[in-house]
Amino acid sequence: MSPIGADDAKVPFPSTRLASLPDIYLMKHHPKNPGTGRSYYYVQDSSTEGMSRVFDLEHGPNCIKPPTGPEIEAITQGFLRLDPNDMIFVRLDTSPSSGEKDVPVVWTNGLCRFPDSLRDKTLAIRDRILGPRHLRTRHQPTRLAGGALTGGTAFERTSPKGIRNGRCYSFGLSHEEANIVTAPCASGKLKDNDPFALALRSDLIQSGYL
């Protein structure tokens, strides 16, 4: 079974394109593209050797670095020009050609989707999540003798529940189908009425759903 659909078109590139770059295909109707942009994909060799080649391209001594000059320079080297709302997916060589198992790796968005006001709100909530630089540490917060938390990030000092006791936190809204109730995920709920933690969680939810 070929992972490439019969109606999918291979994108033409100039002969100067690096041979190590993968072929790109254009799919007219991708099941995972919610927008109006084009859907591209490339097929990834899922073998150990194939994954090693990708790692070498990204981190090896001959890693590919996008050009920083004019656009024509990038196009000449075989880089793909994307427009707002275009998406690129990766498809394993063992996946079906329907695209249902593809994973999005690039999604371009124009200013109409992410205006300056949303960008400012996103940066503001990021700063509040991290907290003051002088209070941050690279390790998880530790609890002092009096019970207060120190170190980590400001968000971590509100006692969120990490996945597998690590520093990855699921956060958002969960929909309870039985009683049609929307509420914070269990890992994001608070057991006290700390004003800072309540405001931070509320604004984080709001910024994520704008």
XYZ file of C-alpha atoms in Angstrom, residues 1-204:
204
model
C 0.000 0.000 0.000
C 1.474 3.325 -1.070
C 1.254 6.234 1.377
C 0.935 8.610 -1.580
C -2.567 9.219 -2.894
C -3.309 8.715 -6.589
C -4.558 12.303 -6.923
C -1.753 13.902 -4.913
C 0.658 16.030 -6.926
C 4.415 16.048 -6.400
C 5.626 19.620 -5.996
C 8.204 20.561 -8.655
C 11.477 22.067 -7.429
C 14.519 23.460 -9.250
C 17.387 21.111 -10.032
C 19.526 23.054 -7.546
C 17.486 21.704 -4.637
C 19.454 19.717 -2.080
C 19.095 16.005 -2.752
C 18.789 15.302 0.985
C 15.491 17.203 1.230
C 12.338 15.057 0.979
C 9.807 15.121 -1.840
C 6.770 17.278 -1.070
C 3.245 16.402 -2.181
C 0.138 18.544 -2.455
C -3.148 17.052 -1.255
C -6.329 18.777 -2.413
C -8.569 17.878 0.527
C -6.748 16.960 3.719
C -8.935 15.655 6.590
C -6.870 17.505 9.198
C -6.706 20.932 7.583
C -9.411 23.077 9.232
C -8.640 26.172 7.185
C -8.661 27.344 3.604
C -4.961 26.977 2.872
C -3.129 24.318 0.902
C -2.111 20.981 2.433
C 1.370 19.639 1.800
C 2.965 16.494 3.168
C 6.163 14.521 2.979
C 6.670 10.827 3.649
C 8.959 9.873 6.505
C 10.983 6.672 6.437
C 10.035 5.095 9.775
C 13.007 2.732 9.914
C 15.855 3.335 12.333
C 18.087 4.322 9.431
C 15.506 6.773 8.107
C 15.060 8.464 11.470
C 18.844 8.671 11.862
C 19.104 10.489 8.535
C 16.533 13.042 9.694
C 18.462 13.559 12.926
C 21.682 14.107 10.996
C 19.993 16.675 8.738
C 18.812 18.612 11.776
C 21.697 18.172 14.200
C 24.615 16.623 12.352
C 27.754 18.368 11.020
C 26.030 18.895 7.654
C 22.731 20.113 9.069
C 20.616 22.234 6.739
C 20.169 25.857 7.752
C 17.515 27.993 6.053
C 19.049 30.901 4.139
C 18.687 34.337 5.682
C 18.931 36.281 2.441
C 16.221 37.258 -0.053
C 13.290 34.945 -0.766
C 14.592 34.007 -4.195
C 17.679 32.510 -2.560
C 15.537 30.157 -0.473
C 13.417 29.171 -3.480
C 16.539 28.462 -5.541
C 17.798 26.120 -2.831
C 14.505 24.236 -2.959
C 12.690 25.559 0.084
C 8.906 25.625 -0.160
C 7.129 28.989 -0.222
C 4.070 28.993 2.031
C 1.143 31.377 2.138
C -1.087 32.158 5.139
C -3.163 29.135 6.259
C -0.965 26.619 4.392
C -0.083 23.475 6.342
C 2.635 20.832 6.096
C 2.098 17.323 7.452
C 4.443 14.422 7.987
C 3.235 10.971 6.950
C 4.931 7.719 7.900
C 5.688 5.343 5.059
C 3.387 2.827 6.784
C 0.412 5.198 6.981
C -2.606 5.216 4.623
C -2.831 7.710 1.773
C -6.052 9.153 3.240
C -4.043 11.438 5.533
C -6.003 10.447 8.639
C -2.827 9.550 10.512
C -0.751 12.507 9.337
C 0.815 14.790 11.931
C 0.907 18.574 11.311
C 4.389 20.057 11.602
C 3.880 23.531 10.077
C 0.841 25.803 10.037
C 1.263 29.325 8.731
C -1.090 32.029 9.932
C -1.626 35.524 8.622
C -2.114 38.683 10.648
C -5.863 38.309 10.226
C -5.783 35.208 12.427
C -3.218 36.407 14.955
C -3.517 40.189 15.232
C -1.167 42.287 17.350
C -3.684 42.355 20.207
C -3.680 38.543 20.489
C 0.108 38.470 20.241
C 0.376 40.975 23.081
C -2.006 38.948 25.250
C -0.070 35.760 24.534
C 3.242 37.364 25.490
C 1.681 38.843 28.625
C 0.323 35.497 29.836
C 3.687 33.890 29.046
C 5.453 36.387 31.294
C 2.975 35.754 34.093
C 3.406 31.984 33.768
C 7.197 32.313 34.059
C 7.100 34.959 36.782
C 9.937 37.309 37.776
C 13.307 36.155 36.479
C 15.003 36.409 39.863
C 12.482 33.955 41.339
C 12.839 31.351 38.573
C 15.006 28.244 38.707
C 15.712 25.426 36.276
C 14.420 22.806 38.691
C 10.932 22.187 40.025
C 9.772 24.260 42.993
C 10.759 23.057 46.442
C 8.727 23.477 49.591
C 10.139 25.541 52.459
C 9.737 24.667 56.113
C 6.700 26.945 56.385
C 4.964 25.254 53.462
C 5.536 27.914 50.791
C 6.965 26.938 47.408
C 10.141 28.482 46.049
C 11.867 28.207 42.674
C 10.509 26.831 39.425
C 8.079 29.110 37.577
C 5.212 31.194 38.886
C 2.722 28.751 37.395
C 4.439 25.789 39.040
C 4.264 27.547 42.380
C 0.446 27.333 42.150
C 0.816 23.539 42.607
C -0.409 22.174 39.249
C -0.313 18.403 38.853
C 2.444 17.384 36.465
C 2.125 14.422 34.137
C 3.975 11.455 35.641
C 5.246 13.845 38.318
C 7.251 15.706 35.676
C 7.168 19.280 34.416
C 4.674 18.725 31.601
C 1.244 20.065 32.546
C -2.040 19.457 30.761
C -4.234 22.503 30.927
C -7.524 23.488 29.350
C -11.199 22.674 29.562
C -12.744 19.225 29.764
C -16.298 18.554 28.589
C -18.321 16.193 30.743
C -20.713 14.596 28.275
C -22.889 13.014 30.938
C -24.016 16.276 32.512
C -22.949 18.676 29.731
C -20.623 20.628 32.013
C -17.467 22.400 30.926
C -14.820 22.671 33.634
C -11.043 22.910 34.021
C -9.075 19.705 33.559
C -8.436 17.844 36.782
C -4.743 18.718 36.710
C -5.565 22.431 36.474
C -8.033 22.656 39.345
C -7.218 24.505 42.549
C -7.778 23.311 46.059
C -7.553 26.776 47.628
C -8.595 30.330 46.785
C -5.207 31.846 46.020
C -6.128 35.005 44.015
C -2.956 34.903 41.891
C -3.425 31.257 40.941
C -7.120 31.756 40.166
C -6.461 34.785 37.954
C -3.555 33.109 36.168
C -5.580 30.007 35.312
C -8.569 32.055 34.197
C -6.506 34.285 31.898
C -4.549 31.312 30.553
